[in-house]
Coordinates of C-alpha atoms (C1' of nucleotides) in Angstrom, one line a residue:
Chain A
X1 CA 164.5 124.0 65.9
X2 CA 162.9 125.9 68.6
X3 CA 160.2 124.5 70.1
X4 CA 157.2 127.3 69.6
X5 CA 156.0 127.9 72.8
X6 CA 154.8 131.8 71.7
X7 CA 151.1 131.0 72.0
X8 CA 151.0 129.7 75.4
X9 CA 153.5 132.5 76.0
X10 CA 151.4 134.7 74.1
X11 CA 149.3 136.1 76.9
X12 CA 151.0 135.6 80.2
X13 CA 154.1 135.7 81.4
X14 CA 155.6 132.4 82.9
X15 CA 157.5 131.6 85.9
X16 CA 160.7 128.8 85.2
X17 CA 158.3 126.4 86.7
X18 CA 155.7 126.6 84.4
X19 CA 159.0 126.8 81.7
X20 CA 159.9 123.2 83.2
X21 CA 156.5 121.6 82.6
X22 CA 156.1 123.2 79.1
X23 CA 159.5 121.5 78.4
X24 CA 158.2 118.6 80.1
X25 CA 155.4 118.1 77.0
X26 CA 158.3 118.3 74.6
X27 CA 160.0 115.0 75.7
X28 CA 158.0 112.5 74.0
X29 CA 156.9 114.0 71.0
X30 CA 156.3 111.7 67.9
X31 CA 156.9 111.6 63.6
X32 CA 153.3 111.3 61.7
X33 CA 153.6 110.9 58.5
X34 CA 151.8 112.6 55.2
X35 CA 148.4 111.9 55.2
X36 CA 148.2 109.7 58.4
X37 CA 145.5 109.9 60.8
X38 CA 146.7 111.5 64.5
X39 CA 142.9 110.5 65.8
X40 CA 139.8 109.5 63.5
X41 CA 136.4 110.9 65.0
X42 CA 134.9 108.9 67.9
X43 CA 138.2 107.3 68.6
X44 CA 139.0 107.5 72.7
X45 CA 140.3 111.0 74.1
X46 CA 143.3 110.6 76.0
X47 CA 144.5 114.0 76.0
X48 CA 145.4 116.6 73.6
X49 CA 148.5 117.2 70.8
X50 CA 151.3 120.1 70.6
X51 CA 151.8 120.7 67.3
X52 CA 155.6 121.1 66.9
X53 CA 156.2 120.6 62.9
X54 CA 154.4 121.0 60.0
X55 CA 150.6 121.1 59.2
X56 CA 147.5 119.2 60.3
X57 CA 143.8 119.5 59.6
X58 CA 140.9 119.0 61.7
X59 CA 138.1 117.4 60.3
X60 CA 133.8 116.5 60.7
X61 CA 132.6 113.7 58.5
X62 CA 128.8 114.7 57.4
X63 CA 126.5 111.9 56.8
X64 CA 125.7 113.5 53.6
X65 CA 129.6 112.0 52.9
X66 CA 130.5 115.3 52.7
X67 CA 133.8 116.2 54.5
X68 CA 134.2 119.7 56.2
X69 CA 137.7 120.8 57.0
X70 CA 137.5 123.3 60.3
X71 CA 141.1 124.4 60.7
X72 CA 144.3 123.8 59.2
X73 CA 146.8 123.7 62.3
X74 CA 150.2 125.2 62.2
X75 CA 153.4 124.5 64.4
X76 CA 153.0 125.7 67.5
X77 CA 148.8 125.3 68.0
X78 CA 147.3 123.0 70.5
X79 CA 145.1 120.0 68.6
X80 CA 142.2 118.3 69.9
X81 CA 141.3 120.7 72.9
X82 CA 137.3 120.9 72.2
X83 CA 137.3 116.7 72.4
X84 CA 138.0 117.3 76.1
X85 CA 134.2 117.5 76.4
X86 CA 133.7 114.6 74.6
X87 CA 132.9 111.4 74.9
X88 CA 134.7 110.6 71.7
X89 CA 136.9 112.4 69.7
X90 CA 134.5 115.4 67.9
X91 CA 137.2 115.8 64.6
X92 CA 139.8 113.8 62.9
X93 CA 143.1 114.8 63.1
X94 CA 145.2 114.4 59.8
X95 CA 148.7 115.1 58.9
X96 CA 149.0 117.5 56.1
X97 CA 152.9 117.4 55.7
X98 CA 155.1 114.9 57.6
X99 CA 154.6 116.6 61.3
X100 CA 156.0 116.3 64.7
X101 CA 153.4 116.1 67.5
X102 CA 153.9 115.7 71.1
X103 CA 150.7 114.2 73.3
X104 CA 149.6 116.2 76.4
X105 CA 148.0 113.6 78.6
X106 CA 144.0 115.0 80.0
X107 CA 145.3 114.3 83.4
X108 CA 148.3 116.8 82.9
X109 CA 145.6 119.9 81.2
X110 CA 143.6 119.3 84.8
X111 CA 147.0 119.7 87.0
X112 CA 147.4 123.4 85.1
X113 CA 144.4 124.3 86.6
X114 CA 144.8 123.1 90.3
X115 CA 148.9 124.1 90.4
X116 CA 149.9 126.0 87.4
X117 CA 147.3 129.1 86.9
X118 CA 149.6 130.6 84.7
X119 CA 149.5 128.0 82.1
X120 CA 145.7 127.5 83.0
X121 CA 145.2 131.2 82.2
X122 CA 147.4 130.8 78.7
X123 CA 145.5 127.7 77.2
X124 CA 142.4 129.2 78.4
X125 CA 143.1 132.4 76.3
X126 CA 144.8 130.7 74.0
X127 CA 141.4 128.4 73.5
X128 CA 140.1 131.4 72.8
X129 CA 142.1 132.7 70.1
X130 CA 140.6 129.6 68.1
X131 CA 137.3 130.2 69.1
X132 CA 137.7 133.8 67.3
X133 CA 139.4 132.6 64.6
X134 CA 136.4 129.6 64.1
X135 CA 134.1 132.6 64.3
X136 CA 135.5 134.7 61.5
X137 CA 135.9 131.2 59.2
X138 CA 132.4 130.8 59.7
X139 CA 131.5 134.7 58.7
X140 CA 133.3 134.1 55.5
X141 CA 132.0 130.4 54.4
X142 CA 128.3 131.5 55.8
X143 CA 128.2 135.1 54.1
X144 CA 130.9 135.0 51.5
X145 CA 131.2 133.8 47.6
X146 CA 134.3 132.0 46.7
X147 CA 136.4 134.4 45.9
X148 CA 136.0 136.1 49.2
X149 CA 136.3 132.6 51.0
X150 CA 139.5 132.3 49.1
X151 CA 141.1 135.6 50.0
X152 CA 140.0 135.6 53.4
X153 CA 141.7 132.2 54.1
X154 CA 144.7 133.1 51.9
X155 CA 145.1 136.5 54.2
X156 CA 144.6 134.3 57.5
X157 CA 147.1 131.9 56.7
X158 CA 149.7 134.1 55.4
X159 CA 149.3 135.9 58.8
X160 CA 149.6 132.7 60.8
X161 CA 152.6 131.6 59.2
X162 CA 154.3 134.8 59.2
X163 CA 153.3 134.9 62.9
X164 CA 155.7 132.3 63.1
X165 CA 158.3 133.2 60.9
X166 CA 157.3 130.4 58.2
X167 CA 157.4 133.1 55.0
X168 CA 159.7 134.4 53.0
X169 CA 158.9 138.0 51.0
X170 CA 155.3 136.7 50.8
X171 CA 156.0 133.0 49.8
X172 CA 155.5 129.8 51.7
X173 CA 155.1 126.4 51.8
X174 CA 151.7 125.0 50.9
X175 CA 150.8 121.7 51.1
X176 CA 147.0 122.3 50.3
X177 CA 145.4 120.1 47.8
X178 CA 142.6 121.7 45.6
X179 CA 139.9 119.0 46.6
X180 CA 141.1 120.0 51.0
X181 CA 140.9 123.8 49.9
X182 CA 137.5 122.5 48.8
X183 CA 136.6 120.9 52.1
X184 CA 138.2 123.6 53.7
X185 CA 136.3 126.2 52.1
X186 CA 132.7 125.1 51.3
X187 CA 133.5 124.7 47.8
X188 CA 133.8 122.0 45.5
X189 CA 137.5 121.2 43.6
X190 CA 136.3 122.7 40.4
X191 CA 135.4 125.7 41.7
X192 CA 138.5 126.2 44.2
X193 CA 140.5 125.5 40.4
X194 CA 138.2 128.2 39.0
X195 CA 138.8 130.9 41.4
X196 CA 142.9 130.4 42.0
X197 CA 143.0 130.5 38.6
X198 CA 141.3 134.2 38.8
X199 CA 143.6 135.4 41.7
X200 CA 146.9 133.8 39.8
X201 CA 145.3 135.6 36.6
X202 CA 145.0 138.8 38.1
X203 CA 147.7 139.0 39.9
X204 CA 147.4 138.6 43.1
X205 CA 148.9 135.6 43.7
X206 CA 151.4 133.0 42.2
X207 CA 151.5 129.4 42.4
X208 CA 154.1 127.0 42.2
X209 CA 154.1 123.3 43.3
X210 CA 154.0 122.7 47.0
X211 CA 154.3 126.7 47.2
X212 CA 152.5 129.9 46.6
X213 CA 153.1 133.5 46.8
X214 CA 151.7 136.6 47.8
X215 CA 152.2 139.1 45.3
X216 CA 149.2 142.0 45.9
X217 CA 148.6 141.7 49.6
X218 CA 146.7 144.9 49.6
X219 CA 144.7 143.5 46.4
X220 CA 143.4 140.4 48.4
X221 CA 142.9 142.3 51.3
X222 CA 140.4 144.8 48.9
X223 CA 138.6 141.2 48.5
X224 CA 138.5 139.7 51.7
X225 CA 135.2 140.5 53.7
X226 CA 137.4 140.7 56.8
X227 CA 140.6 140.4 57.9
X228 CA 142.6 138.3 60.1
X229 CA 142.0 138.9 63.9
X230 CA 144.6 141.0 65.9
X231 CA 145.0 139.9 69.4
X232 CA 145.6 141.9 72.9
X233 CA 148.5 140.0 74.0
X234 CA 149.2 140.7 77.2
X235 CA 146.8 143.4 77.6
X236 CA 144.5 140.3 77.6
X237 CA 145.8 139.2 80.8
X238 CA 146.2 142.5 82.9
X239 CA 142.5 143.0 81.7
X240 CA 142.3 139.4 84.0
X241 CA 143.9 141.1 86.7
X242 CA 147.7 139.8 86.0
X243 CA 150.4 140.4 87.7
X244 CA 154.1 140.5 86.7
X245 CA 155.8 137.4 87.4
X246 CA 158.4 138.5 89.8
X247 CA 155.2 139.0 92.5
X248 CA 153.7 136.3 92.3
X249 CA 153.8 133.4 94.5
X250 CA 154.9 130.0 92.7
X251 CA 153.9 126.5 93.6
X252 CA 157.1 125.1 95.8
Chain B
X1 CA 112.8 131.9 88.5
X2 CA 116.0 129.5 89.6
X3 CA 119.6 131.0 88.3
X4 CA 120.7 128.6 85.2
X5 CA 123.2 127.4 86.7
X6 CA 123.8 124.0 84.8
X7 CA 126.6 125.0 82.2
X8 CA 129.1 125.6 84.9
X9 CA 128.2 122.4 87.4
X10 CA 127.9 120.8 84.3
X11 CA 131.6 119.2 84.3
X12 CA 132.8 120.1 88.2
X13 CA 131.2 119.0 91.2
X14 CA 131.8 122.6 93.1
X15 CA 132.2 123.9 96.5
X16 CA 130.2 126.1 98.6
X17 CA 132.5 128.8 98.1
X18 CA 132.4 128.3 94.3
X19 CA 128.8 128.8 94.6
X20 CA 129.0 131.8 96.3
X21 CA 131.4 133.5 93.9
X22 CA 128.4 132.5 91.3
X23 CA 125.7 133.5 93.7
X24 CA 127.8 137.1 93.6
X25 CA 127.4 137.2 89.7
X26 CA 123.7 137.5 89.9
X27 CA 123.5 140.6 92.4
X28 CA 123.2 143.2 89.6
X29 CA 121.5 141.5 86.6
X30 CA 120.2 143.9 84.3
X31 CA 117.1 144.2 81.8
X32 CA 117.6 144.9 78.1
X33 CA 114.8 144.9 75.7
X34 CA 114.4 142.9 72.4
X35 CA 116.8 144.4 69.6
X36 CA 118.8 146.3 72.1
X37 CA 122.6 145.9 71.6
X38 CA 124.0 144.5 74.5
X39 CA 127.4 145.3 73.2
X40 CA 128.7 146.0 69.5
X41 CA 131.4 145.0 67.4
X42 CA 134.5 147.1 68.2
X43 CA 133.4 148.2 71.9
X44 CA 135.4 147.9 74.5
X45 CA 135.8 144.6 76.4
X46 CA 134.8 144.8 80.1
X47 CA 133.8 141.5 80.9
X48 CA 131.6 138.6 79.9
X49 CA 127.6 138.3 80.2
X50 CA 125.8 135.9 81.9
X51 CA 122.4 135.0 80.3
X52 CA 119.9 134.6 82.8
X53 CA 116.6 134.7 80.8
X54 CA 115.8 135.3 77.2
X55 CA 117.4 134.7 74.1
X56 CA 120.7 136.7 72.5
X57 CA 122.5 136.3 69.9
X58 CA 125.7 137.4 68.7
X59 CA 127.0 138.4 65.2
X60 CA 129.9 139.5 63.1
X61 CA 129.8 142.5 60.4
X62 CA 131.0 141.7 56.9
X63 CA 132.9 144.3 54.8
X64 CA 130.6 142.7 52.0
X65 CA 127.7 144.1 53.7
X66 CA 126.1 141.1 55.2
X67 CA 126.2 140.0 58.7
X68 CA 126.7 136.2 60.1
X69 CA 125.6 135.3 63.2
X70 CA 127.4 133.0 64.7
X71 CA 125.2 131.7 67.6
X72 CA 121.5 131.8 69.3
X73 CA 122.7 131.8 73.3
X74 CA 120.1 130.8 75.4
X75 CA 119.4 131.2 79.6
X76 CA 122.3 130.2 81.2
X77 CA 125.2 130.8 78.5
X78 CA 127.9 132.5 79.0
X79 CA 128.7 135.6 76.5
X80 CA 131.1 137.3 75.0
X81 CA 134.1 135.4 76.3
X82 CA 136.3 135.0 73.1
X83 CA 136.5 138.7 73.2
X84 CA 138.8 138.5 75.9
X85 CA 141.4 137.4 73.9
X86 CA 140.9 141.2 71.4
X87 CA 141.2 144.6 72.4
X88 CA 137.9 145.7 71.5
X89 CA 134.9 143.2 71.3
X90 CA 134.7 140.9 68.2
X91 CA 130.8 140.4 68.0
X92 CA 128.1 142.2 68.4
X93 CA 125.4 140.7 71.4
X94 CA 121.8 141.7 70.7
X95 CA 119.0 141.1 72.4
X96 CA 116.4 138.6 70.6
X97 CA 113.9 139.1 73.1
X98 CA 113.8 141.0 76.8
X99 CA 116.2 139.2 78.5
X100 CA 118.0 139.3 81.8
X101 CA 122.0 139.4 82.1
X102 CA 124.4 140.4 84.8
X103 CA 128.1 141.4 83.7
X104 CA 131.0 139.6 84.9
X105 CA 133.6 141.8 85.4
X106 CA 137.1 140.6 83.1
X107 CA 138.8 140.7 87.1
X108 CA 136.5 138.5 88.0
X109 CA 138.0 135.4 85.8
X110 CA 141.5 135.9 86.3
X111 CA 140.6 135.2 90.5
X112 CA 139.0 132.7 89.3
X113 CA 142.1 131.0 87.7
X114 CA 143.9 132.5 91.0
X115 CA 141.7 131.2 93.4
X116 CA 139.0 128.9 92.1
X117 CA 140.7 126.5 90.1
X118 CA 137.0 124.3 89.9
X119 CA 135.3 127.0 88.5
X120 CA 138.2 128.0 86.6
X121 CA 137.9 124.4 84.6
X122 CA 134.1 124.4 84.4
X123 CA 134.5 128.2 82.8
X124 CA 137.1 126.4 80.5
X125 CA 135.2 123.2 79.4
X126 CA 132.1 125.5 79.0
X127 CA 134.2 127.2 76.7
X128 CA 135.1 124.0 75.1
X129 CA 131.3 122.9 74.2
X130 CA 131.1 126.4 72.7
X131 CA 133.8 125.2 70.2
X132 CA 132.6 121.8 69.7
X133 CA 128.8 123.2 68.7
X134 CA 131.0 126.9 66.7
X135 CA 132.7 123.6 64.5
X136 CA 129.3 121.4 64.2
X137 CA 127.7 124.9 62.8
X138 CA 130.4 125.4 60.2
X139 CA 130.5 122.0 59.2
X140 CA 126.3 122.1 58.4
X141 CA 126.9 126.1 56.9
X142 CA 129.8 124.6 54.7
X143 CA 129.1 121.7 53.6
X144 CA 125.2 121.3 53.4
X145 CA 122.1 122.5 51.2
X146 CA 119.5 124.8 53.0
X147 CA 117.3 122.3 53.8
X148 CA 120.0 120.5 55.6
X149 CA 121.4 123.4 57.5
X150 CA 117.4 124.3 58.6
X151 CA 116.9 120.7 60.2
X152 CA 120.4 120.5 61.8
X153 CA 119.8 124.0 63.3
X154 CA 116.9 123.4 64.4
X155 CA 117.8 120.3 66.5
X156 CA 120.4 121.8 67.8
X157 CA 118.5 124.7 68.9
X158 CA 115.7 121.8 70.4
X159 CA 118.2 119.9 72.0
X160 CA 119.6 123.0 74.0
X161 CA 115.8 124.4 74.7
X162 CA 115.0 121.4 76.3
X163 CA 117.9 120.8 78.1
X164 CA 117.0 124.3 79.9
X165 CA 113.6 122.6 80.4
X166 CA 111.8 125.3 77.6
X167 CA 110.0 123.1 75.2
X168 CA 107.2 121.7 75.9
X169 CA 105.7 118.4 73.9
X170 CA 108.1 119.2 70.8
X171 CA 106.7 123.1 71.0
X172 CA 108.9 125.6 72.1
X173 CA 108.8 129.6 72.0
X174 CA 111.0 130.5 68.5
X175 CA 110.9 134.5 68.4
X176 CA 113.9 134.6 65.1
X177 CA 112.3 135.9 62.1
X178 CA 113.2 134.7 58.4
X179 CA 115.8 137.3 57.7
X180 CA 117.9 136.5 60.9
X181 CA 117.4 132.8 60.6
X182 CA 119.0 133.8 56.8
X183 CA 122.0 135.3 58.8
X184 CA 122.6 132.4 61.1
X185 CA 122.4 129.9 58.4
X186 CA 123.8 131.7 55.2
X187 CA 121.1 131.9 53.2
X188 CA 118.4 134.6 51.9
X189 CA 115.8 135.8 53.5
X190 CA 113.4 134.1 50.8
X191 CA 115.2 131.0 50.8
X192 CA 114.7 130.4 54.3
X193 CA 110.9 130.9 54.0
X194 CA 110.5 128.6 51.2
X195 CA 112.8 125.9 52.9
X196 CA 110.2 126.2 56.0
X197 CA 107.5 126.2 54.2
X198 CA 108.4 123.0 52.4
X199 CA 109.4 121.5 56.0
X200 CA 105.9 122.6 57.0
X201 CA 104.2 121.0 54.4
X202 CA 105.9 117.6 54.7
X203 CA 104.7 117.4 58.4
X204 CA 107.9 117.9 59.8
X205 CA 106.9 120.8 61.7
X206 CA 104.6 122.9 62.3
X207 CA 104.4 127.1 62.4
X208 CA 102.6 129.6 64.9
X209 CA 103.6 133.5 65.1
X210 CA 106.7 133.0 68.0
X211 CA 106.8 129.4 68.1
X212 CA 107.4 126.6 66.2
X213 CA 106.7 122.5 67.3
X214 CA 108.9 119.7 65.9
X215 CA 106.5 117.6 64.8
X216 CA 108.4 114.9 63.8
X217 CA 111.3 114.9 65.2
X218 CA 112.7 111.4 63.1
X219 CA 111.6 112.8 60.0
X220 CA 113.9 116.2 60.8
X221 CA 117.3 114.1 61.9
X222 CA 116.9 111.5 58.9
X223 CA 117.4 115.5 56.5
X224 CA 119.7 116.8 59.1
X225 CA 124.4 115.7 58.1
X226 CA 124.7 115.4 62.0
X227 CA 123.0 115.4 65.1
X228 CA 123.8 117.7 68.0
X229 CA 126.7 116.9 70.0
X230 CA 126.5 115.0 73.4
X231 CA 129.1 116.2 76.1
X232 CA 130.4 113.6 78.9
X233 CA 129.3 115.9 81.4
X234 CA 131.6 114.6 84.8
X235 CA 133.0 112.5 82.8
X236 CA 135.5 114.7 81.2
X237 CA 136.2 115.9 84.6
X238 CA 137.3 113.0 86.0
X239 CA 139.3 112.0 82.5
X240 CA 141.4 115.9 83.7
X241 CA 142.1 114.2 87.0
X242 CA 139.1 115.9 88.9
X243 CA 138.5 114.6 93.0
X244 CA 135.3 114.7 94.7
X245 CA 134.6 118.0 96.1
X246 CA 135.2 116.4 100.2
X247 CA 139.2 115.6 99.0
X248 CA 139.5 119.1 97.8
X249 CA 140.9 121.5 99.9
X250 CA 138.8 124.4 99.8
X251 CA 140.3 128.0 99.7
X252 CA 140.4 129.8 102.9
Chain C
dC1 C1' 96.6 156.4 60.0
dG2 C1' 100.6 155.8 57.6
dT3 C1' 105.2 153.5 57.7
dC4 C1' 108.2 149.9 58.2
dC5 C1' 109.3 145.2 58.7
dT6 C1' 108.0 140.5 58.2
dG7 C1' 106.2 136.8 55.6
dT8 C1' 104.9 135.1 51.2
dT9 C1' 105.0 134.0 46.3
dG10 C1' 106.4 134.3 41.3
dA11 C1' 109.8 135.1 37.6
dA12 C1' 114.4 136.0 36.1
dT13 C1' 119.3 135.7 37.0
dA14 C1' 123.6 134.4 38.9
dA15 C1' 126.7 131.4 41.3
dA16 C1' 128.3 127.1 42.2
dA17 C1' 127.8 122.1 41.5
dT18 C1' 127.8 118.4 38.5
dC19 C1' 129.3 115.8 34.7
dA20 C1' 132.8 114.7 31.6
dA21 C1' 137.3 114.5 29.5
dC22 C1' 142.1 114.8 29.5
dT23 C1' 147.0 115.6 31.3
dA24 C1' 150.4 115.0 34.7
dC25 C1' 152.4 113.0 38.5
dG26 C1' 153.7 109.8 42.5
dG27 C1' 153.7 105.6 44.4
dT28 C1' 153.2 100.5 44.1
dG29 C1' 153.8 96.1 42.6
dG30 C1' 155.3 93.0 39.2
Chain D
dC1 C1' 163.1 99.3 36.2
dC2 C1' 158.9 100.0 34.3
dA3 C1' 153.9 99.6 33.8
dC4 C1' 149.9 100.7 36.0
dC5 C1' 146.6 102.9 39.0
dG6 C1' 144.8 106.5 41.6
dT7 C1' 144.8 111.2 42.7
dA8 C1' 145.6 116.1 41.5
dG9 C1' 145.0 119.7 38.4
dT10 C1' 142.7 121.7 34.5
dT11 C1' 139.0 123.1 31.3
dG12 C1' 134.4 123.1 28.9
dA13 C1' 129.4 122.2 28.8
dT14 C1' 125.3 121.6 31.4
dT15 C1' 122.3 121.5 35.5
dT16 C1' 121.0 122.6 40.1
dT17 C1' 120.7 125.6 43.8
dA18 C1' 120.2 129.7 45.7
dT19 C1' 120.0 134.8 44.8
dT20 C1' 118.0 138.7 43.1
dC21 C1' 114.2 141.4 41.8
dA22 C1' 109.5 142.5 42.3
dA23 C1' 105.1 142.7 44.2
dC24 C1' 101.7 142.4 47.8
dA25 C1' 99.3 141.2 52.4
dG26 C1' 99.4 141.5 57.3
dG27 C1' 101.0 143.3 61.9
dA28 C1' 103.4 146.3 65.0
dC29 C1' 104.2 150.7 66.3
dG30 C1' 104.7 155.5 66.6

DNA sequence: CGTCCTGTTGAATAAAATCAACTACGGTGG
DNA sequence: CCACCGTAGTTGATTTTATTCAACAGGACG
């Protein structure tokens, strides 16, 4: 396995240092299980998680004991960031699928900033990239019916995982249960049943067990009310002012 | 008029020099006039607004026809950063009432990451409390009833105004009318009027033409599934490994 | 002075939630 | 090893919530 780096590395380029310190996360990484908690909400921040296998959601408990799912992570994204303004911890973090997870240490985000600009710049951006993406979701729960919620989550999934090389001819792993679709979506289990079983019915999609396949991506697309979000890459960064890396100084 | 400064000192204790690069922001603030577009959906991405006076706020276009907006910014917020991250904007900014805002140019961050590693965290962690209050907004648009997205958005919106100092005694200047509070909070037009008017007649608050009073503020967090989040402030500063500004060395 | 938008209310309709029942499956403990 | 229990998935019937449709008053503005 290859450790995926490509959304720090997404925007900037990086000098070997920063390459060093990246790899330096990696060491200690840790097995979570199916289902186990990686941080319940209001426990202590210490820092924040690299997602290097499988799938974790972030949740908000509602004191109407409702549960609202914000994000399903994949490999690759960077967990817990907002809770660096916290007192607490704002979500709980739950394994989906058995994961590996490394910790980033708070002390280690605040030495990007004073030595590693670079890296600074790429979580910053990269920070970003969820704030869009938390943007859309919200469009589509606050202004969309279920079926549109669906499709629109459906699309932005298959696009994250494809990002990362995780499908196969439109078919991929998913570990969703109906009643976290639910959470995830606004909707209640039945009605998440309800509107699958449309989108299997009318072709657009099949499921299997633990799977699921795209079979009319330009059908759901014709559903969703927007789609996925494209980002600049590194146009983002020369936008910033960037520089290619062979001119710029690096820390000794 | 004194420059709302508060979201970026909010976390770092900063330098003279980092108030100066902030001081340079304000030179050419601009006028717009309610409904104005400050920038639209698709437009080029030149920068980010800083709000000096006067409400804004920013949506999304649906393909479904309807529109979502995703956040009421107030004096002193910061605009239009996650577009930074896309090659044309992803929101539209309008103006919700005359307002004051000067344009930071995009070059203008990237020194700050270069050069201004203080300001370059505060612009970060700023960004962060964006995300924490994006993810408490889905959670109430997903996962409650209109009467329970009203009250939490309307704490939340309280909670901010008076932390700029603009309520006064529970009263505070509220120029949204129904069909944009319908955007922000997913529902219709109608709905929202008759979700007021029963919160008007149960004495929880109280109406005028451009302003609204909490008149019982208890009554309107006992309906509301969360209260407004509460950042650490320094706090989360000191957890990144943040010195006080005299053991900084200052750039020359 | 008309026109458009907001605010308001009532009545009809549609969407999603709730309630209920049943099957299938996985994991646990005896 | 198997019985049992809890959860997931599915479907039908009913109820609740919010939308839609419609109509009208009051202001703002050209």
């Amino acid at each position: 396995m290859q450790p995926p780096f490509h959304r720090l590395a997404e925007f900037v380029s990086l000098t070997s240092q920063d390459m060093d310190v990246m790899n330096g996360w990696l060491a200690g990484y840790r097995k979570v299980s199916r289902l186990r908690t990686l941080r319940r909400e209001g426990d202590p921040v210490t820092g924040v998680y690299f997602l290097l296998e499988g799938w974790v959601c972030s949740s908000l408990m509602l004191r109407n004991g409702r549960r609202q799912i914000a994000k399903v992570h994949l490999p690759g994204d960077m967990l817990g960031i907002p809770s660096l303004v916290l007192p607490t911890a704002g979500e709980t973090l739950e394994a989906v699928t058995d994961i590996k997870v490394s910790l980033i240490p708070a002390a280690a985000i605040g030495e990007l900033f004073e030595h590693r600009p670079r890296l600074a710049i790429g979580l910053f951006l990269n920070a970003q990239m969820e704030h869009v993406a938390l943007t859309q979701k919200l469009s589509w729960v606050g202004a969309g019916n279920a079926m549109e919620r669906m499709s629109a989550f459906l699309l932005d999934l298959f696009a994250r995982l494809d990002a990362g090389r995780l499908t196969e001819g439109g078919r991929f792993d998913f570990p969703l249960t109906q009643p976290q679709l639910g959470e995830l979506l606004g909707l209640t289990a039945v009605h998440v049943n309800r509107t699958l079983k449309r989108l299997d019915q009318t072709g657009f999609i099949v499921r299997g067990r633990g799977w699921l396949r795209i079979a009319d991506l330009a059908g759901l697309q014709s559903l969703a009310p927007n789609l996925p979000p494209r980002f600049s890459g590194p146009a983002a960064w020369s936008r910033l002012g960037g520089q290619p890396a062979a001119q710029i100084l690096t820390w000794p």
